[in-house]
mmCIF file of C-alpha atoms in Angstrom:
data_model
loop_
_atom_site.group_PDB
_atom_site.id
_atom_site.type_symbol
_atom_site.label_atom_id
_atom_site.label_comp_id
_atom_site.label_asym_id
_atom_site.label_seq_id
_atom_site.Cartn_x
_atom_site.Cartn_y
_atom_site.Cartn_z
ATOM 1 C CA UNK A 1 44.703 -5.504 -12.461
ATOM 2 C CA UNK A 2 41.446 -4.034 -11.046
ATOM 3 C CA UNK A 3 39.509 -5.465 -14.003
ATOM 4 C CA UNK A 4 40.913 -8.936 -13.371
ATOM 5 C CA UNK A 5 40.019 -8.769 -9.659
ATOM 6 C CA UNK A 6 36.457 -7.689 -10.473
ATOM 7 C CA UNK A 7 36.120 -10.501 -13.045
ATOM 8 C CA UNK A 8 37.362 -13.098 -10.547
ATOM 9 C CA UNK A 9 34.941 -11.784 -7.903
ATOM 10 C CA UNK A 10 31.934 -11.979 -10.244
ATOM 11 C CA UNK A 11 32.837 -15.449 -11.491
ATOM 12 C CA UNK A 12 33.333 -16.741 -7.945
ATOM 13 C CA UNK A 13 29.939 -15.351 -6.914
ATOM 14 C CA UNK A 14 28.218 -16.950 -9.906
ATOM 15 C CA UNK A 15 29.935 -20.273 -9.168
ATOM 16 C CA UNK A 16 28.727 -20.253 -5.563
ATOM 17 C CA UNK A 17 25.174 -19.416 -6.657
ATOM 18 C CA UNK A 18 25.389 -22.226 -9.204
ATOM 19 C CA UNK A 19 26.458 -24.709 -6.516
ATOM 20 C CA UNK A 20 23.517 -23.677 -4.305
ATOM 21 C CA UNK A 21 20.782 -23.492 -6.940
ATOM 22 C CA UNK A 22 21.458 -26.595 -9.042
ATOM 23 C CA UNK A 23 20.946 -29.165 -6.226
ATOM 24 C CA UNK A 24 17.753 -27.368 -5.188
ATOM 25 C CA UNK A 25 16.270 -27.540 -8.680
ATOM 26 C CA UNK A 26 17.311 -31.042 -9.750
ATOM 27 C CA UNK A 27 17.180 -32.959 -6.473
ATOM 28 C CA UNK A 28 14.711 -31.257 -4.163
ATOM 29 C CA UNK A 29 13.962 -34.239 -1.898
ATOM 30 C CA UNK A 30 11.550 -34.044 1.049
ATOM 31 C CA UNK A 31 11.080 -30.690 2.765
ATOM 32 C CA UNK A 32 9.026 -29.058 5.495
ATOM 33 C CA UNK A 33 7.392 -26.600 3.093
ATOM 34 C CA UNK A 34 3.966 -25.493 4.318
ATOM 35 C CA UNK A 35 1.221 -27.110 2.268
ATOM 36 C CA UNK A 36 -2.537 -27.143 2.542
ATOM 37 C CA UNK A 37 -5.466 -29.038 1.125
ATOM 38 C CA UNK A 38 -7.331 -27.394 -1.741
ATOM 39 C CA UNK A 39 -9.947 -24.962 -0.506
ATOM 40 C CA UNK A 40 -13.403 -24.623 -2.022
ATOM 41 C CA UNK A 41 -15.423 -21.711 -3.322
ATOM 42 C CA UNK A 42 -18.897 -20.835 -2.128
ATOM 43 C CA UNK A 43 -19.733 -18.357 -4.893
ATOM 44 C CA UNK A 44 -22.565 -20.085 -6.778
ATOM 45 C CA UNK A 45 -26.323 -20.234 -6.193
ATOM 46 C CA UNK A 46 -26.758 -17.089 -4.128
ATOM 47 C CA UNK A 47 -29.871 -14.958 -4.369
ATOM 48 C CA UNK A 48 -31.244 -11.733 -2.961
ATOM 49 C CA UNK A 49 -34.737 -10.371 -2.667
ATOM 50 C CA UNK A 50 -35.929 -6.974 -3.896
ATOM 51 C CA UNK A 51 -39.240 -5.291 -4.642
ATOM 52 C CA UNK A 52 -39.244 -6.990 -8.053
ATOM 53 C CA UNK A 53 -38.736 -10.515 -6.684
ATOM 54 C CA UNK A 54 -35.804 -12.929 -6.242
ATOM 55 C CA UNK A 55 -32.552 -12.439 -8.147
ATOM 56 C CA UNK A 56 -29.830 -15.064 -8.599
ATOM 57 C CA UNK A 57 -26.220 -13.866 -8.368
ATOM 58 C CA UNK A 58 -22.684 -15.208 -8.390
ATOM 59 C CA UNK A 59 -20.050 -13.809 -6.018
ATOM 60 C CA UNK A 60 -18.335 -11.402 -6.034
ATOM 61 C CA UNK A 61 -21.301 -9.154 -6.681
ATOM 62 C CA UNK A 62 -22.801 -5.763 -5.952
ATOM 63 C CA UNK A 63 -26.496 -5.386 -5.282
ATOM 64 C CA UNK A 64 -28.425 -2.103 -5.028
ATOM 65 C CA UNK A 65 -28.135 -0.552 -1.572
ATOM 66 C CA UNK A 66 -27.845 2.856 0.058
ATOM 67 C CA UNK A 67 -25.294 3.866 2.681
ATOM 68 C CA UNK A 68 -26.149 2.575 6.176
ATOM 69 C CA UNK A 69 -28.775 0.333 4.574
ATOM 70 C CA UNK A 70 -28.413 -3.373 5.247
ATOM 71 C CA UNK A 71 -28.453 -5.746 2.298
ATOM 72 C CA UNK A 72 -28.467 -9.524 2.430
ATOM 73 C CA UNK A 73 -27.892 -12.565 0.251
ATOM 74 C CA UNK A 74 -28.870 -16.169 0.906
ATOM 75 C CA UNK A 75 -27.903 -19.681 -0.165
ATOM 76 C CA UNK A 76 -28.532 -23.265 0.866
ATOM 77 C CA UNK A 77 -25.479 -25.133 2.146
ATOM 78 C CA UNK A 78 -24.414 -28.339 0.401
ATOM 79 C CA UNK A 79 -23.341 -31.753 1.671
ATOM 80 C CA UNK A 80 -19.766 -30.579 2.462
ATOM 81 C CA UNK A 81 -21.251 -28.829 5.472
ATOM 82 C CA UNK A 82 -22.251 -32.087 7.144
ATOM 83 C CA UNK A 83 -18.797 -31.786 8.733
ATOM 84 C CA UNK A 84 -17.568 -28.604 10.486
ATOM 85 C CA UNK A 85 -16.224 -25.947 8.113
ATOM 86 C CA UNK A 86 -14.829 -22.430 8.247
ATOM 87 C CA UNK A 87 -15.883 -19.654 5.888
ATOM 88 C CA UNK A 88 -13.378 -17.011 4.790
ATOM 89 C CA UNK A 89 -15.178 -13.750 3.973
ATOM 90 C CA UNK A 90 -13.611 -10.367 3.195
ATOM 91 C CA UNK A 91 -15.639 -7.425 4.496
ATOM 92 C CA UNK A 92 -14.941 -4.106 2.738
ATOM 93 C CA UNK A 93 -15.521 -1.203 5.154
ATOM 94 C CA UNK A 94 -18.601 -3.101 6.293
ATOM 95 C CA UNK A 95 -20.216 -4.736 9.258
ATOM 96 C CA UNK A 96 -21.333 -8.234 8.338
ATOM 97 C CA UNK A 97 -23.662 -10.634 10.131
ATOM 98 C CA UNK A 98 -24.203 -14.312 9.389
ATOM 99 C CA UNK A 99 -27.436 -16.185 10.089
ATOM 100 C CA UNK A 100 -27.901 -19.934 9.890
ATOM 101 C CA UNK A 101 -31.609 -20.718 9.545
ATOM 102 C CA UNK A 102 -32.283 -17.184 10.859
ATOM 103 C CA UNK A 103 -30.079 -17.705 13.936
ATOM 104 C CA UNK A 104 -27.251 -15.179 14.334
ATOM 105 C CA UNK A 105 -23.906 -17.011 14.420
ATOM 106 C CA UNK A 106 -21.430 -14.199 13.682
ATOM 107 C CA UNK A 107 -21.104 -10.395 13.742
ATOM 108 C CA UNK A 108 -17.942 -8.590 12.624
ATOM 109 C CA UNK A 109 -18.390 -5.204 14.314
ATOM 110 C CA UNK A 110 -15.691 -4.985 17.053
ATOM 111 C CA UNK A 111 -16.528 -3.289 20.326
ATOM 112 C CA UNK A 112 -14.301 -0.359 21.273
ATOM 113 C CA UNK A 113 -13.944 2.399 23.843
ATOM 114 C CA UNK A 114 -13.675 4.900 20.967
ATOM 115 C CA UNK A 115 -16.939 6.404 19.805
ATOM 116 C CA UNK A 116 -15.918 6.925 16.184
ATOM 117 C CA UNK A 117 -13.759 3.955 15.246
ATOM 118 C CA UNK A 118 -12.446 3.908 11.657
ATOM 119 C CA UNK A 119 -14.191 1.482 9.334
ATOM 120 C CA UNK A 120 -12.042 -1.532 8.487
ATOM 121 C CA UNK A 121 -11.697 -4.016 5.660
ATOM 122 C CA UNK A 122 -10.892 -7.389 7.233
ATOM 123 C CA UNK A 123 -10.822 -11.115 6.722
ATOM 124 C CA UNK A 124 -13.455 -12.995 8.714
ATOM 125 C CA UNK A 125 -12.936 -16.671 9.528
ATOM 126 C CA UNK A 126 -16.340 -17.964 10.617
ATOM 127 C CA UNK A 127 -17.030 -21.376 12.075
ATOM 128 C CA UNK A 128 -19.989 -23.262 10.620
ATOM 129 C CA UNK A 129 -21.130 -26.097 12.894
ATOM 130 C CA UNK A 130 -21.513 -29.661 11.658
ATOM 131 C CA UNK A 131 -24.742 -30.971 10.187
ATOM 132 C CA UNK A 132 -25.416 -27.606 8.529
ATOM 133 C CA UNK A 133 -26.112 -29.214 5.155
ATOM 134 C CA UNK A 134 -29.477 -28.163 3.791
ATOM 135 C CA UNK A 135 -29.711 -25.139 6.063
ATOM 136 C CA UNK A 136 -30.078 -21.624 4.754
ATOM 137 C CA UNK A 137 -27.077 -19.316 5.180
ATOM 138 C CA UNK A 138 -27.783 -15.584 5.114
ATOM 139 C CA UNK A 139 -25.109 -12.867 4.966
ATOM 140 C CA UNK A 140 -26.128 -9.335 5.870
ATOM 141 C CA UNK A 141 -23.795 -6.398 5.155
ATOM 142 C CA UNK A 142 -23.997 -2.726 6.191
ATOM 143 C CA UNK A 143 -21.639 0.087 5.245
ATOM 144 C CA UNK A 144 -21.542 3.810 5.937
ATOM 145 C CA UNK A 145 -20.244 4.399 2.396
ATOM 146 C CA UNK A 146 -22.314 4.258 -0.774
ATOM 147 C CA UNK A 147 -19.512 2.649 -2.837
ATOM 148 C CA UNK A 148 -19.238 -0.241 -0.354
ATOM 149 C CA UNK A 149 -22.941 -0.752 0.322
ATOM 150 C CA UNK A 150 -24.291 -3.923 -1.238
ATOM 151 C CA UNK A 151 -20.819 -5.267 -1.980
ATOM 152 C CA UNK A 152 -20.270 -8.996 -1.389
ATOM 153 C CA UNK A 153 -16.829 -10.485 -1.981
ATOM 154 C CA UNK A 154 -15.926 -14.026 -2.990
ATOM 155 C CA UNK A 155 -16.180 -16.665 -0.261
ATOM 156 C CA UNK A 156 -14.023 -19.737 0.336
ATOM 157 C CA UNK A 157 -14.412 -22.550 2.843
ATOM 158 C CA UNK A 158 -12.317 -25.324 4.364
ATOM 159 C CA UNK A 159 -10.408 -25.841 7.597
ATOM 160 C CA UNK A 160 -9.140 -22.780 9.450
ATOM 161 C CA UNK A 161 -5.505 -23.770 8.847
ATOM 162 C CA UNK A 162 -5.995 -24.363 5.127
ATOM 163 C CA UNK A 163 -7.729 -21.013 4.681
ATOM 164 C CA UNK A 164 -4.921 -19.174 6.470
ATOM 165 C CA UNK A 165 -2.216 -20.947 4.467
ATOM 166 C CA UNK A 166 -4.062 -20.134 1.262
ATOM 167 C CA UNK A 167 -4.005 -16.417 2.139
ATOM 168 C CA UNK A 168 -0.309 -16.618 3.026
ATOM 169 C CA UNK A 169 0.529 -18.390 -0.231
ATOM 170 C CA UNK A 170 -1.321 -15.769 -2.251
ATOM 171 C CA UNK A 171 -0.009 -12.648 -0.527
ATOM 172 C CA UNK A 172 3.472 -13.760 0.611
ATOM 173 C CA UNK A 173 5.334 -12.478 -2.517
ATOM 174 C CA UNK A 174 3.969 -8.950 -2.033
ATOM 175 C CA UNK A 175 4.879 -9.071 1.663
ATOM 176 C CA UNK A 176 8.436 -10.128 0.823
ATOM 177 C CA UNK A 177 8.758 -7.287 -1.703
ATOM 178 C CA UNK A 178 7.479 -4.848 0.915
ATOM 179 C CA UNK A 179 10.036 -6.166 3.395
ATOM 180 C CA UNK A 180 12.879 -5.738 0.872
ATOM 181 C CA UNK A 181 11.829 -2.142 0.141
ATOM 182 C CA UNK A 182 11.661 -1.384 3.867
ATOM 183 C CA UNK A 183 15.114 -2.843 4.572
ATOM 184 C CA UNK A 184 16.594 -0.909 1.624
ATOM 185 C CA UNK A 185 15.081 2.279 2.998
ATOM 186 C CA UNK A 186 16.369 1.530 6.475
ATOM 187 C CA UNK A 187 19.909 1.111 5.125
ATOM 188 C CA UNK A 188 19.705 4.452 3.295
ATOM 189 C CA UNK A 189 18.281 6.084 6.414
ATOM 190 C CA UNK A 190 21.153 4.820 8.587
ATOM 191 C CA UNK A 191 24.032 5.559 6.193
ATOM 192 C CA UNK A 192 24.587 9.185 7.327
ATOM 193 C CA UNK A 193 24.373 8.076 10.970
ATOM 194 C CA UNK A 194 26.861 5.233 10.698
ATOM 195 C CA UNK A 195 29.349 6.598 8.138
ATOM 196 C CA UNK A 196 30.734 9.875 9.430
ATOM 197 C CA UNK A 197 32.617 10.538 6.205
ATOM 198 C CA UNK A 198 29.304 10.358 4.317
ATOM 199 C CA UNK A 199 27.440 13.461 5.418
ATOM 200 C CA UNK A 200 24.869 13.741 2.622
ATOM 201 C CA UNK A 201 21.679 13.833 4.654
ATOM 202 C CA UNK A 202 19.576 13.768 1.492
ATOM 203 C CA UNK A 203 20.004 9.978 1.621
ATOM 204 C CA UNK A 204 18.045 10.038 4.874
ATOM 205 C CA UNK A 205 15.059 11.514 3.058
ATOM 206 C CA UNK A 206 15.215 8.785 0.415
ATOM 207 C CA UNK A 207 15.392 6.162 3.168
ATOM 208 C CA UNK A 208 12.367 7.645 4.928
ATOM 209 C CA UNK A 209 10.480 7.702 1.625
ATOM 210 C CA UNK A 210 11.266 4.027 0.925
ATOM 211 C CA UNK A 211 10.319 2.954 4.464
ATOM 212 C CA UNK A 212 7.071 4.935 4.514
ATOM 213 C CA UNK A 213 5.953 3.699 1.097
ATOM 214 C CA UNK A 214 6.813 0.120 2.139
ATOM 215 C CA UNK A 215 4.643 0.545 5.236
ATOM 216 C CA UNK A 216 1.864 1.921 3.035
ATOM 217 C CA UNK A 217 2.141 -1.135 0.759
ATOM 218 C CA UNK A 218 1.931 -3.297 3.877
ATOM 219 C CA UNK A 219 -1.141 -1.444 5.163
ATOM 220 C CA UNK A 220 -2.796 -1.990 1.753
ATOM 221 C CA UNK A 221 -1.656 -5.616 1.411
ATOM 222 C CA UNK A 222 -4.764 -7.223 3.015
ATOM 223 C CA UNK A 223 -2.397 -9.119 5.331
ATOM 224 C CA UNK A 224 -2.065 -6.790 8.315
ATOM 225 C CA UNK A 225 -4.226 -9.185 10.352
ATOM 226 C CA UNK A 226 -1.367 -11.686 10.359
ATOM 227 C CA UNK A 227 0.500 -9.259 12.615
ATOM 228 C CA UNK A 228 -2.155 -7.228 14.423
ATOM 229 C CA UNK A 229 -5.894 -7.209 14.875
ATOM 230 C CA UNK A 230 -6.022 -3.569 15.946
ATOM 231 C CA UNK A 231 -8.897 -1.812 14.125
ATOM 232 C CA UNK A 232 -7.078 1.487 14.701
ATOM 233 C CA UNK A 233 -4.076 0.267 12.699
ATOM 234 C CA UNK A 234 -6.040 -1.676 10.087
ATOM 235 C CA UNK A 235 -8.563 1.102 9.585
ATOM 236 C CA UNK A 236 -6.298 4.144 9.813
ATOM 237 C CA UNK A 237 -2.666 3.417 8.917
ATOM 238 C CA UNK A 238 -3.101 3.368 5.118
ATOM 239 C CA UNK A 239 -4.803 6.782 5.113
ATOM 240 C CA UNK A 240 -2.124 8.361 7.298
ATOM 241 C CA UNK A 241 0.779 6.852 5.362
ATOM 242 C CA UNK A 242 -0.748 7.980 2.070
ATOM 243 C CA UNK A 243 -0.471 11.618 3.148
ATOM 244 C CA UNK A 244 2.911 11.141 4.874
ATOM 245 C CA UNK A 245 5.042 9.173 2.403
ATOM 246 C CA UNK A 246 5.292 12.022 -0.169
ATOM 247 C CA UNK A 247 6.848 14.319 2.473
ATOM 248 C CA UNK A 248 10.378 12.785 2.499
ATOM 249 C CA UNK A 249 10.431 12.769 -1.304
ATOM 250 C CA UNK A 250 9.424 16.441 -1.402
ATOM 251 C CA UNK A 251 12.185 17.301 1.092
ATOM 252 C CA UNK A 252 14.722 15.299 -0.925
ATOM 253 C CA UNK A 253 13.852 17.196 -4.110
ATOM 254 C CA UNK A 254 14.012 20.472 -2.202
ATOM 255 C CA UNK A 255 17.500 19.783 -0.836
ATOM 256 C CA UNK A 256 19.045 17.969 -3.815
ATOM 257 C CA UNK A 257 17.387 19.158 -7.026
ATOM 258 C CA UNK A 258 15.746 22.535 -6.599
ATOM 259 C CA UNK A 259 17.628 25.836 -6.283
ATOM 260 C CA UNK A 260 15.212 28.748 -6.833
ATOM 261 C CA UNK A 261 11.802 27.452 -5.702
ATOM 262 C CA UNK A 262 12.513 25.727 -2.389
ATOM 263 C CA UNK A 263 9.775 27.566 -0.492
ATOM 264 C CA UNK A 264 6.981 25.872 -2.484
ATOM 265 C CA UNK A 265 8.284 22.445 -1.451
ATOM 266 C CA UNK A 266 8.391 23.519 2.175
ATOM 267 C CA UNK A 267 4.782 24.678 1.886
ATOM 268 C CA UNK A 268 3.525 21.387 0.447
ATOM 269 C CA UNK A 269 5.495 19.332 2.972
ATOM 270 C CA UNK A 270 3.848 21.355 5.739
ATOM 271 C CA UNK A 271 0.407 21.000 4.147
ATOM 272 C CA UNK A 272 0.727 17.202 3.929
ATOM 273 C CA UNK A 273 1.878 16.955 7.548
ATOM 274 C CA UNK A 274 -0.979 19.195 8.605
ATOM 275 C CA UNK A 275 -3.390 17.071 6.568
ATOM 276 C CA UNK A 276 -2.330 13.971 8.525
ATOM 277 C CA UNK A 277 -3.297 15.702 11.770
ATOM 278 C CA UNK A 278 -6.487 17.084 10.247
ATOM 279 C CA UNK A 279 -7.856 13.744 9.022
ATOM 280 C CA UNK A 280 -7.224 12.215 12.472
ATOM 281 C CA UNK A 281 -9.228 15.010 14.092
ATOM 282 C CA UNK A 282 -12.009 14.704 11.520
ATOM 283 C CA UNK A 283 -12.233 10.918 12.006
ATOM 284 C CA UNK A 284 -12.390 10.813 15.790
ATOM 285 C CA UNK A 285 -14.630 13.845 16.083
ATOM 286 C CA UNK A 286 -17.141 12.152 13.792
ATOM 287 C CA UNK A 287 -17.069 14.971 11.217
ATOM 288 C CA UNK A 288 -15.526 13.003 8.336
ATOM 289 C CA UNK A 289 -14.267 9.396 8.277
ATOM 290 C CA UNK A 290 -10.884 8.463 6.850
ATOM 291 C CA UNK A 291 -12.419 7.025 3.687
ATOM 292 C CA UNK A 292 -14.158 10.280 2.754
ATOM 293 C CA UNK A 293 -11.114 12.399 3.669
ATOM 294 C CA UNK A 294 -9.224 10.684 0.826
ATOM 295 C CA UNK A 295 -10.396 13.544 -1.392
ATOM 296 C CA UNK A 296 -8.335 16.001 0.695
ATOM 297 C CA UNK A 297 -5.241 13.801 0.527
ATOM 298 C CA UNK A 298 -5.528 13.140 -3.206
ATOM 299 C CA UNK A 299 -6.010 16.850 -3.887
ATOM 300 C CA UNK A 300 -2.814 17.707 -2.011
ATOM 301 C CA UNK A 301 -0.823 14.953 -3.740
ATOM 302 C CA UNK A 302 -2.038 16.071 -7.174
ATOM 303 C CA UNK A 303 -1.245 19.683 -6.236
ATOM 304 C CA UNK A 304 2.268 18.713 -5.152
ATOM 305 C CA UNK A 305 2.796 16.796 -8.404
ATOM 306 C CA UNK A 306 1.673 19.754 -10.518
ATOM 307 C CA UNK A 307 3.884 22.076 -8.472
ATOM 308 C CA UNK A 308 6.868 19.776 -9.009
ATOM 309 C CA UNK A 309 6.328 19.687 -12.790
ATOM 310 C CA UNK A 310 6.027 23.483 -13.008
ATOM 311 C CA UNK A 311 9.071 24.124 -10.825
ATOM 312 C CA UNK A 312 11.149 21.588 -12.766
ATOM 313 C CA UNK A 313 10.512 23.481 -15.998
ATOM 314 C CA UNK A 314 11.229 26.773 -14.228
ATOM 315 C CA UNK A 315 14.499 25.424 -12.813
ATOM 316 C CA UNK A 316 15.542 24.132 -16.234
ATOM 317 C CA UNK A 317 14.912 27.548 -17.817
ATOM 318 C CA UNK A 318 16.817 29.300 -15.021
ATOM 319 C CA UNK A 319 19.703 26.858 -15.405
ATOM 320 C CA UNK A 320 19.846 27.340 -19.177
ATOM 321 C CA UNK A 321 19.686 31.147 -18.786
ATOM 322 C CA UNK A 322 22.468 31.190 -16.196
ATOM 323 C CA UNK A 323 24.552 28.830 -18.336
ATOM 324 C CA UNK A 324 24.201 31.077 -21.383
ATOM 325 C CA UNK A 325 25.113 34.066 -19.231
ATOM 326 C CA UNK A 326 28.202 32.244 -17.946
ATOM 327 C CA UNK A 327 29.279 31.279 -21.471
ATOM 328 C CA UNK A 328 28.801 34.850 -22.736
ATOM 329 C CA UNK A 329 30.707 36.288 -19.787
ATOM 330 C CA UNK A 330 33.547 33.864 -20.400
ATOM 331 C CA UNK A 331 33.672 34.828 -24.079
ATOM 332 C CA UNK A 332 33.839 38.548 -23.214
ATOM 333 C CA UNK A 333 36.609 37.996 -20.695
ATOM 334 C CA UNK A 334 38.524 35.886 -23.204
ATOM 335 C CA UNK A 335 38.170 38.620 -25.831
ATOM 336 C CA UNK A 336 39.502 41.261 -23.461
ATOM 337 C CA UNK A 337 42.493 39.117 -22.597
ATOM 338 C CA UNK A 338 43.456 38.436 -26.223
ATOM 339 C CA UNK A 339 42.791 41.892 -27.737
ATOM 340 C CA UNK A 340 45.660 44.382 -27.286
ATOM 341 C CA UNK A 341 45.068 47.787 -28.939
ATOM 342 C CA UNK A 342 48.123 49.531 -30.426
ATOM 343 C CA UNK A 343 48.374 53.313 -30.109
ATOM 344 C CA UNK A 344 50.551 55.709 -32.174
ATOM 345 C CA UNK A 345 51.665 53.444 -35.022
#
């Protein structure tokens, strides 16, 4: 009877999905789906100047530069720039400046009350005035980090709306996946709170892990600017979440999997939490920026992974030893129950 009910339920669900999907695929009709005109690339015919002369490059590109040393590339704008256009430029932990015929038209460095703001990687939508065709466009970039110095990403241009819709189209699937992971984690987090008969709080740790890793995906998705322009969030959230999201997983393993080595998991959970506080202090005191403190975070994560592997093998050996001991004890007890010595003939 239960099998028949389950079969009917599945078939009904598939039938409903069929009724909804088929009309969508075979008779779509007009819709209000967001569309945009094709955008254009501005990646050809760039050059930069060095001690050895002029060098032609195609974006994206990296040119030789030291940390805190400005580097620049130049191009001549084509006929499309007779009408007003917007440039879409991704700056990677950099401050960028744009000059049009040597006149400064844009600078990305935000002003803040904080002395040591975290470096950010952001999208820059820059207005180019009309009748700019034939003028020289110069992009100057400066970064406090050697790996980001001299880095110039691909550039697109078009209307502001088309550029934004292009970014949304490209990154929307990853945002939706992040949202699904977050909602799944939220459900797991709330289960012990809403279902009194389900008191396994380990599910809460799994929910926290899913939510924190979803937030980390979001912070790394290059789309945080759709929701906030805060340089504190854009420049700091990914680093903090990277050191925080392993903590719920470590606590879950400690409570649900491990029996004999729980203290090591408590230590690493405490170290990762302490590391989150430490990297904040180092950033805003000017001692070490978030980007360079990644080495501390990665070291702790690798250490926790190695610890988990070692303790898993130790737990398996302890389990096998205790199981053999239990089997042997049971055999001895069984022997004593079945053996009855006879005295005196």
